[in-house]
């Protein structure tokens, strides 16, 4: 069973700061997902990646498969980025595991104006 | 843009009652999932569904739970006899392929009294 750890649990920063959220997992995966959850509860997929780096607007996600580690970066952070950011992993299919995602506890990000 | 929808948004029920949570996945998706999130906790996988049968289920998904795709569009989660500890946000998700990006619905908040 994969263990997904995120850090930090809580992060408060000033508008404009560069934000980094980290995720590590214990067992090989097929892909890693970064998700955003707003106070209303809805979950939005930001990235799915299995290697390298992806960029979308001010968001950048990287993954190091050998280290079993991923980071989510936010450049020029804005109060509207305030949300919970969740890392989730999909199982490695070579092991025949379940295809549901395993989630981290999330990082609660607050960007102050 | 296609989206996953869920009804109702909030359901209040008494302990021991049966509830059915409904989801309409994205129309050309083939893989369907239910997750739950107890207040203040991380999201947990319940069950995945493909080709009209359960692909995988977690330890949480015991005999009180069942899923069904009664027609070409709906995907339902039934809890046969609700318990207080079933109170949670239930998310439906769908994906176009196994291991592909998952699209989440807005969730149904279930309150068992």
PDB file of C-alpha atoms in Angstrom:
ATOM      1  CA  UNK A   1       0.000   0.000   0.000  1.00  0.00           C
ATOM      2  CA  UNK A   2       1.367   3.370  -0.983  1.00  0.00           C
ATOM      3  CA  UNK A   3       1.972   6.009   1.654  1.00  0.00           C
ATOM      4  CA  UNK A   4       1.716   9.565   0.364  1.00  0.00           C
ATOM      5  CA  UNK A   5       3.229  12.338   2.453  1.00  0.00           C
ATOM      6  CA  UNK A   6       2.913  16.036   1.767  1.00  0.00           C
ATOM      7  CA  UNK A   7       4.736  18.985   3.233  1.00  0.00           C
ATOM      8  CA  UNK A   8       4.097  21.471   4.526  1.00  0.00           C
ATOM      9  CA  UNK A   9       0.613  20.782   5.945  1.00  0.00           C
ATOM     10  CA  UNK A  10      -0.106  24.509   6.166  1.00  0.00           C
ATOM     11  CA  UNK A  11       1.515  27.404   4.339  1.00  0.00           C
ATOM     12  CA  UNK A  12       0.797  31.113   4.590  1.00  0.00           C
ATOM     13  CA  UNK A  13       2.607  33.441   2.218  1.00  0.00           C
ATOM     14  CA  UNK A  14       2.398  36.948   0.861  1.00  0.00           C
ATOM     15  CA  UNK A  15       1.094  37.753  -2.576  1.00  0.00           C
ATOM     16  CA  UNK A  16       3.838  37.436  -5.171  1.00  0.00           C
ATOM     17  CA  UNK A  17       5.891  34.840  -3.327  1.00  0.00           C
ATOM     18  CA  UNK A  18       7.170  31.663  -4.979  1.00  0.00           C
ATOM     19  CA  UNK A  19       5.437  28.649  -3.441  1.00  0.00           C
ATOM     20  CA  UNK A  20       6.688  25.063  -3.249  1.00  0.00           C
ATOM     21  CA  UNK A  21       4.657  22.100  -2.031  1.00  0.00           C
ATOM     22  CA  UNK A  22       6.301  18.706  -1.758  1.00  0.00           C
ATOM     23  CA  UNK A  23       4.984  15.177  -2.087  1.00  0.00           C
ATOM     24  CA  UNK A  24       6.706  11.862  -1.501  1.00  0.00           C
ATOM     25  CA  UNK A  25       5.400   8.345  -1.887  1.00  0.00           C
ATOM     26  CA  UNK A  26       6.630   4.949  -0.823  1.00  0.00           C
ATOM     27  CA  UNK A  27       5.899   2.538  -3.690  1.00  0.00           C
ATOM     28  CA  UNK A  28       6.283   2.731  -7.476  1.00  0.00           C
ATOM     29  CA  UNK A  29       3.404   4.380  -9.294  1.00  0.00           C
ATOM     30  CA  UNK A  30       1.889   4.728 -12.740  1.00  0.00           C
ATOM     31  CA  UNK A  31       1.327   8.474 -12.396  1.00  0.00           C
ATOM     32  CA  UNK A  32       1.119  11.262  -9.863  1.00  0.00           C
ATOM     33  CA  UNK A  33      -1.721  13.748  -9.748  1.00  0.00           C
ATOM     34  CA  UNK A  34      -1.822  17.240  -8.319  1.00  0.00           C
ATOM     35  CA  UNK A  35      -5.322  18.366  -7.384  1.00  0.00           C
ATOM     36  CA  UNK A  36      -6.804  21.574  -6.033  1.00  0.00           C
ATOM     37  CA  UNK A  37      -9.663  21.645  -3.539  1.00  0.00           C
ATOM     38  CA  UNK A  38     -11.449  24.905  -2.790  1.00  0.00           C
ATOM     39  CA  UNK A  39     -13.373  25.678   0.422  1.00  0.00           C
ATOM     40  CA  UNK A  40     -16.636  24.582  -1.205  1.00  0.00           C
ATOM     41  CA  UNK A  41     -15.151  21.108  -1.466  1.00  0.00           C
ATOM     42  CA  UNK A  42     -14.886  20.587  -5.223  1.00  0.00           C
ATOM     43  CA  UNK A  43     -11.742  18.900  -6.562  1.00  0.00           C
ATOM     44  CA  UNK A  44     -10.043  20.041  -9.746  1.00  0.00           C
ATOM     45  CA  UNK A  45      -7.245  18.187 -11.485  1.00  0.00           C
ATOM     46  CA  UNK A  46      -4.201  20.388 -12.074  1.00  0.00           C
ATOM     47  CA  UNK A  47      -1.611  17.965 -13.409  1.00  0.00           C
ATOM     48  CA  UNK A  48      -1.050  14.309 -14.087  1.00  0.00           C
ATOM     49  CA  UNK A  49       2.572  13.356 -14.633  1.00  0.00           C
ATOM     50  CA  UNK A  50       4.699  10.255 -14.750  1.00  0.00           C
ATOM     51  CA  UNK A  51       8.064  11.839 -15.542  1.00  0.00           C
ATOM     52  CA  UNK A  52       9.812  15.173 -15.923  1.00  0.00           C
ATOM     53  CA  UNK A  53       8.016  18.461 -15.641  1.00  0.00           C
ATOM     54  CA  UNK A  54       4.761  20.097 -16.689  1.00  0.00           C
ATOM     55  CA  UNK A  55       3.790  23.761 -16.731  1.00  0.00           C
ATOM     56  CA  UNK A  56       0.399  25.398 -16.899  1.00  0.00           C
ATOM     57  CA  UNK A  57       0.297  29.148 -16.475  1.00  0.00           C
ATOM     58  CA  UNK A  58       1.903  29.985 -13.142  1.00  0.00           C
ATOM     59  CA  UNK A  59       1.885  26.378 -11.981  1.00  0.00           C
ATOM     60  CA  UNK A  60       4.786  23.977 -12.464  1.00  0.00           C
ATOM     61  CA  UNK A  61       4.891  20.341 -11.418  1.00  0.00           C
ATOM     62  CA  UNK A  62       7.973  18.151 -11.359  1.00  0.00           C
ATOM     63  CA  UNK A  63       8.507  14.521 -10.527  1.00  0.00           C
ATOM     64  CA  UNK A  64      11.592  12.429  -9.762  1.00  0.00           C
ATOM     65  CA  UNK A  65      10.613   8.787 -10.173  1.00  0.00           C
ATOM     66  CA  UNK A  66      13.872   7.460  -8.718  1.00  0.00           C
ATOM     67  CA  UNK A  67      13.510   9.605  -5.598  1.00  0.00           C
ATOM     68  CA  UNK A  68       9.715   8.985  -5.408  1.00  0.00           C
ATOM     69  CA  UNK A  69       9.195  12.706  -4.999  1.00  0.00           C
ATOM     70  CA  UNK A  70       7.221  15.454  -6.680  1.00  0.00           C
ATOM     71  CA  UNK A  71       6.945  19.195  -6.203  1.00  0.00           C
ATOM     72  CA  UNK A  72       4.270  21.695  -7.135  1.00  0.00           C
ATOM     73  CA  UNK A  73       5.441  25.263  -7.616  1.00  0.00           C
ATOM     74  CA  UNK A  74       3.352  28.413  -7.899  1.00  0.00           C
ATOM     75  CA  UNK A  75       5.075  31.493  -9.278  1.00  0.00           C
ATOM     76  CA  UNK A  76       3.847  35.023  -8.528  1.00  0.00           C
ATOM     77  CA  UNK A  77       1.280  33.691  -6.066  1.00  0.00           C
ATOM     78  CA  UNK A  78      -2.083  35.432  -5.778  1.00  0.00           C
ATOM     79  CA  UNK A  79      -4.840  35.340  -3.138  1.00  0.00           C
ATOM     80  CA  UNK A  80      -7.013  33.375  -5.567  1.00  0.00           C
ATOM     81  CA  UNK A  81      -4.438  30.552  -5.343  1.00  0.00           C
ATOM     82  CA  UNK A  82      -5.577  30.001  -1.751  1.00  0.00           C
ATOM     83  CA  UNK A  83      -6.857  26.429  -1.579  1.00  0.00           C
ATOM     84  CA  UNK A  84      -5.896  22.945  -0.459  1.00  0.00           C
ATOM     85  CA  UNK A  85      -3.430  21.281  -2.824  1.00  0.00           C
ATOM     86  CA  UNK A  86      -3.542  17.514  -2.836  1.00  0.00           C
ATOM     87  CA  UNK A  87      -1.056  15.009  -4.172  1.00  0.00           C
ATOM     88  CA  UNK A  88      -2.467  11.636  -5.261  1.00  0.00           C
ATOM     89  CA  UNK A  89      -0.828   8.608  -6.860  1.00  0.00           C
ATOM     90  CA  UNK A  90      -2.092   5.902  -9.136  1.00  0.00           C
ATOM     91  CA  UNK A  91      -0.908   2.323  -8.658  1.00  0.00           C
ATOM     92  CA  UNK A  92       1.809   0.664 -10.663  1.00  0.00           C
ATOM     93  CA  UNK A  93      -0.012  -1.703 -13.004  1.00  0.00           C
ATOM     94  CA  UNK A  94       2.802  -4.203 -13.080  1.00  0.00           C
ATOM     95  CA  UNK A  95       1.760  -5.106  -9.570  1.00  0.00           C
ATOM     96  CA  UNK A  96      -1.865  -5.524 -10.580  1.00  0.00           C
ATOM     97  CA  UNK A  97      -2.988  -3.157  -7.880  1.00  0.00           C
ATOM     98  CA  UNK A  98      -6.195  -1.207  -7.562  1.00  0.00           C
ATOM     99  CA  UNK A  99      -6.593   1.665  -9.978  1.00  0.00           C
ATOM    100  CA  UNK A 100      -8.082   4.049  -7.481  1.00  0.00           C
ATOM    101  CA  UNK A 101      -5.898   6.932  -6.371  1.00  0.00           C
ATOM    102  CA  UNK A 102      -4.158   7.138  -3.005  1.00  0.00           C
ATOM    103  CA  UNK A 103      -4.242  10.642  -1.607  1.00  0.00           C
ATOM    104  CA  UNK A 104      -2.037  12.732   0.616  1.00  0.00           C
ATOM    105  CA  UNK A 105      -3.543  14.806   3.403  1.00  0.00           C
ATOM    106  CA  UNK A 106      -3.191  18.002   1.420  1.00  0.00           C
ATOM    107  CA  UNK A 107      -1.428  21.318   1.912  1.00  0.00           C
ATOM    108  CA  UNK A 108      -3.600  24.196   3.047  1.00  0.00           C
ATOM    109  CA  UNK A 109      -2.258  27.285   1.252  1.00  0.00           C
ATOM    110  CA  UNK A 110      -3.239  30.838   2.147  1.00  0.00           C
ATOM    111  CA  UNK A 111      -1.924  33.741   0.089  1.00  0.00           C
ATOM    112  CA  UNK A 112      -2.341  37.070   1.830  1.00  0.00           C
ATOM    113  CA  UNK A 113      -2.671  40.292  -0.190  1.00  0.00           C
TER     114      UNK A 113
ATOM    115  CA  UNK B   1     -16.521  21.814 -21.374  1.00  0.00           C
ATOM    116  CA  UNK B   2     -17.876  18.419 -20.275  1.00  0.00           C
ATOM    117  CA  UNK B   3     -18.096  17.875 -16.557  1.00  0.00           C
ATOM    118  CA  UNK B   4     -19.078  15.271 -14.007  1.00  0.00           C
ATOM    119  CA  UNK B   5     -22.293  16.088 -12.160  1.00  0.00           C
ATOM    120  CA  UNK B   6     -23.578  14.718  -8.867  1.00  0.00           C
ATOM    121  CA  UNK B   7     -26.939  14.815  -7.147  1.00  0.00           C
ATOM    122  CA  UNK B   8     -27.984  15.694  -4.579  1.00  0.00           C
ATOM    123  CA  UNK B   9     -25.440  18.228  -3.391  1.00  0.00           C
ATOM    124  CA  UNK B  10     -26.430  17.584   0.223  1.00  0.00           C
ATOM    125  CA  UNK B  11     -28.326  14.633   1.680  1.00  0.00           C
ATOM    126  CA  UNK B  12     -29.423  14.306   5.271  1.00  0.00           C
ATOM    127  CA  UNK B  13     -30.622  10.903   6.394  1.00  0.00           C
ATOM    128  CA  UNK B  14     -31.302   9.002   9.578  1.00  0.00           C
ATOM    129  CA  UNK B  15     -29.110   6.169  10.739  1.00  0.00           C
ATOM    130  CA  UNK B  16     -30.230   2.861   9.272  1.00  0.00           C
ATOM    131  CA  UNK B  17     -31.791   4.390   6.176  1.00  0.00           C
ATOM    132  CA  UNK B  18     -30.730   3.604   2.633  1.00  0.00           C
ATOM    133  CA  UNK B  19     -29.291   6.349   0.469  1.00  0.00           C
ATOM    134  CA  UNK B  20     -28.480   6.490  -3.213  1.00  0.00           C
ATOM    135  CA  UNK B  21     -25.951   9.008  -4.470  1.00  0.00           C
ATOM    136  CA  UNK B  22     -26.081   9.751  -8.158  1.00  0.00           C
ATOM    137  CA  UNK B  23     -23.408  10.726 -10.629  1.00  0.00           C
ATOM    138  CA  UNK B  24     -23.405  11.483 -14.325  1.00  0.00           C
ATOM    139  CA  UNK B  25     -19.859  10.908 -15.636  1.00  0.00           C
ATOM    140  CA  UNK B  26     -18.427  12.533 -18.726  1.00  0.00           C
ATOM    141  CA  UNK B  27     -20.199  10.888 -21.638  1.00  0.00           C
ATOM    142  CA  UNK B  28     -17.309   9.186 -23.449  1.00  0.00           C
ATOM    143  CA  UNK B  29     -15.521   8.042 -20.295  1.00  0.00           C
ATOM    144  CA  UNK B  30     -15.307   4.348 -19.475  1.00  0.00           C
ATOM    145  CA  UNK B  31     -13.794   4.256 -15.989  1.00  0.00           C
ATOM    146  CA  UNK B  32     -15.743   5.386 -12.961  1.00  0.00           C
ATOM    147  CA  UNK B  33     -14.768   5.904  -9.352  1.00  0.00           C
ATOM    148  CA  UNK B  34     -16.236   6.750  -5.986  1.00  0.00           C
ATOM    149  CA  UNK B  35     -14.184   8.408  -3.282  1.00  0.00           C
ATOM    150  CA  UNK B  36     -15.125   9.799   0.085  1.00  0.00           C
ATOM    151  CA  UNK B  37     -13.695  12.472   2.370  1.00  0.00           C
ATOM    152  CA  UNK B  38     -14.635  12.558   6.020  1.00  0.00           C
ATOM    153  CA  UNK B  39     -14.541  16.118   7.341  1.00  0.00           C
ATOM    154  CA  UNK B  40     -10.981  17.162   8.094  1.00  0.00           C
ATOM    155  CA  UNK B  41      -9.474  13.979   6.668  1.00  0.00           C
ATOM    156  CA  UNK B  42      -7.905  12.972   3.386  1.00  0.00           C
ATOM    157  CA  UNK B  43      -9.787  11.681   0.386  1.00  0.00           C
ATOM    158  CA  UNK B  44     -10.132   7.882   0.327  1.00  0.00           C
ATOM    159  CA  UNK B  45     -10.753   5.497  -2.550  1.00  0.00           C
ATOM    160  CA  UNK B  46     -13.934   3.427  -2.322  1.00  0.00           C
ATOM    161  CA  UNK B  47     -14.438   1.624  -5.622  1.00  0.00           C
ATOM    162  CA  UNK B  48     -13.669   1.638  -9.315  1.00  0.00           C
ATOM    163  CA  UNK B  49     -15.980   0.408 -12.048  1.00  0.00           C
ATOM    164  CA  UNK B  50     -15.387  -0.584 -15.654  1.00  0.00           C
ATOM    165  CA  UNK B  51     -17.265  -2.600 -18.239  1.00  0.00           C
ATOM    166  CA  UNK B  52     -20.314  -2.894 -15.988  1.00  0.00           C
ATOM    167  CA  UNK B  53     -18.470  -4.442 -13.099  1.00  0.00           C
ATOM    168  CA  UNK B  54     -16.353  -3.489 -10.127  1.00  0.00           C
ATOM    169  CA  UNK B  55     -12.655  -3.331 -10.989  1.00  0.00           C
ATOM    170  CA  UNK B  56     -11.306  -2.769  -7.521  1.00  0.00           C
ATOM    171  CA  UNK B  57     -12.655  -1.877  -4.115  1.00  0.00           C
ATOM    172  CA  UNK B  58     -11.088  -0.732  -0.866  1.00  0.00           C
ATOM    173  CA  UNK B  59     -11.539  -2.133   2.615  1.00  0.00           C
ATOM    174  CA  UNK B  60     -14.058   0.639   3.267  1.00  0.00           C
ATOM    175  CA  UNK B  61     -16.364  -0.688   0.546  1.00  0.00           C
ATOM    176  CA  UNK B  62     -18.046  -3.425   2.567  1.00  0.00           C
ATOM    177  CA  UNK B  63     -21.365  -5.203   2.019  1.00  0.00           C
ATOM    178  CA  UNK B  64     -23.299  -2.060   2.946  1.00  0.00           C
ATOM    179  CA  UNK B  65     -22.100  -0.407  -0.244  1.00  0.00           C
ATOM    180  CA  UNK B  66     -23.007  -1.164  -3.841  1.00  0.00           C
ATOM    181  CA  UNK B  67     -22.544   0.547  -7.173  1.00  0.00           C
ATOM    182  CA  UNK B  68     -24.551   0.390 -10.338  1.00  0.00           C
ATOM    183  CA  UNK B  69     -24.658   1.849 -13.784  1.00  0.00           C
ATOM    184  CA  UNK B  70     -28.390   1.488 -14.398  1.00  0.00           C
ATOM    185  CA  UNK B  71     -28.360   3.132 -17.812  1.00  0.00           C
ATOM    186  CA  UNK B  72     -25.905   4.659 -20.228  1.00  0.00           C
ATOM    187  CA  UNK B  73     -25.393   7.825 -18.255  1.00  0.00           C
ATOM    188  CA  UNK B  74     -25.871   7.396 -14.509  1.00  0.00           C
ATOM    189  CA  UNK B  75     -23.478   5.835 -12.005  1.00  0.00           C
ATOM    190  CA  UNK B  76     -24.847   5.336  -8.509  1.00  0.00           C
ATOM    191  CA  UNK B  77     -23.499   4.541  -5.068  1.00  0.00           C
ATOM    192  CA  UNK B  78     -25.932   2.938  -2.654  1.00  0.00           C
ATOM    193  CA  UNK B  79     -25.406   2.681   1.072  1.00  0.00           C
ATOM    194  CA  UNK B  80     -27.849   0.096   2.344  1.00  0.00           C
ATOM    195  CA  UNK B  81     -28.063   0.953   6.039  1.00  0.00           C
ATOM    196  CA  UNK B  82     -26.291   4.171   6.875  1.00  0.00           C
ATOM    197  CA  UNK B  83     -24.186   4.605   9.981  1.00  0.00           C
ATOM    198  CA  UNK B  84     -23.084   7.809  11.676  1.00  0.00           C
ATOM    199  CA  UNK B  85     -19.547   7.208  10.424  1.00  0.00           C
ATOM    200  CA  UNK B  86     -20.760   7.268   6.821  1.00  0.00           C
ATOM    201  CA  UNK B  87     -21.136  11.046   7.148  1.00  0.00           C
ATOM    202  CA  UNK B  88     -18.704  12.437   4.590  1.00  0.00           C
ATOM    203  CA  UNK B  89     -18.361  14.135   1.223  1.00  0.00           C
ATOM    204  CA  UNK B  90     -18.675  11.582  -1.549  1.00  0.00           C
ATOM    205  CA  UNK B  91     -16.975  12.319  -4.845  1.00  0.00           C
ATOM    206  CA  UNK B  92     -17.595  10.606  -8.142  1.00  0.00           C
ATOM    207  CA  UNK B  93     -14.878  10.701 -10.789  1.00  0.00           C
ATOM    208  CA  UNK B  94     -14.547   9.446 -14.330  1.00  0.00           C
ATOM    209  CA  UNK B  95     -11.655   8.813 -16.684  1.00  0.00           C
ATOM    210  CA  UNK B  96     -11.274   8.040 -20.340  1.00  0.00           C
ATOM    211  CA  UNK B  97      -8.840   5.206 -19.766  1.00  0.00           C
ATOM    212  CA  UNK B  98      -7.334   3.224 -16.921  1.00  0.00           C
ATOM    213  CA  UNK B  99      -4.680   5.392 -15.364  1.00  0.00           C
ATOM    214  CA  UNK B 100      -5.795   8.491 -17.243  1.00  0.00           C
ATOM    215  CA  UNK B 101      -6.598  11.830 -15.669  1.00  0.00           C
ATOM    216  CA  UNK B 102      -9.675  11.641 -13.490  1.00  0.00           C
ATOM    217  CA  UNK B 103     -12.365  14.299 -13.548  1.00  0.00           C
ATOM    218  CA  UNK B 104     -14.163  14.848 -10.276  1.00  0.00           C
ATOM    219  CA  UNK B 105     -17.742  15.829  -9.637  1.00  0.00           C
ATOM    220  CA  UNK B 106     -18.612  18.553  -7.120  1.00  0.00           C
ATOM    221  CA  UNK B 107     -19.427  16.003  -4.429  1.00  0.00           C
ATOM    222  CA  UNK B 108     -22.442  15.029  -2.338  1.00  0.00           C
ATOM    223  CA  UNK B 109     -22.279  15.896   1.329  1.00  0.00           C
ATOM    224  CA  UNK B 110     -23.949  13.072   3.248  1.00  0.00           C
ATOM    225  CA  UNK B 111     -24.996  13.742   6.823  1.00  0.00           C
ATOM    226  CA  UNK B 112     -26.235  10.797   8.866  1.00  0.00           C
ATOM    227  CA  UNK B 113     -28.072  11.722  12.057  1.00  0.00           C
TER     228      UNK B 113
END
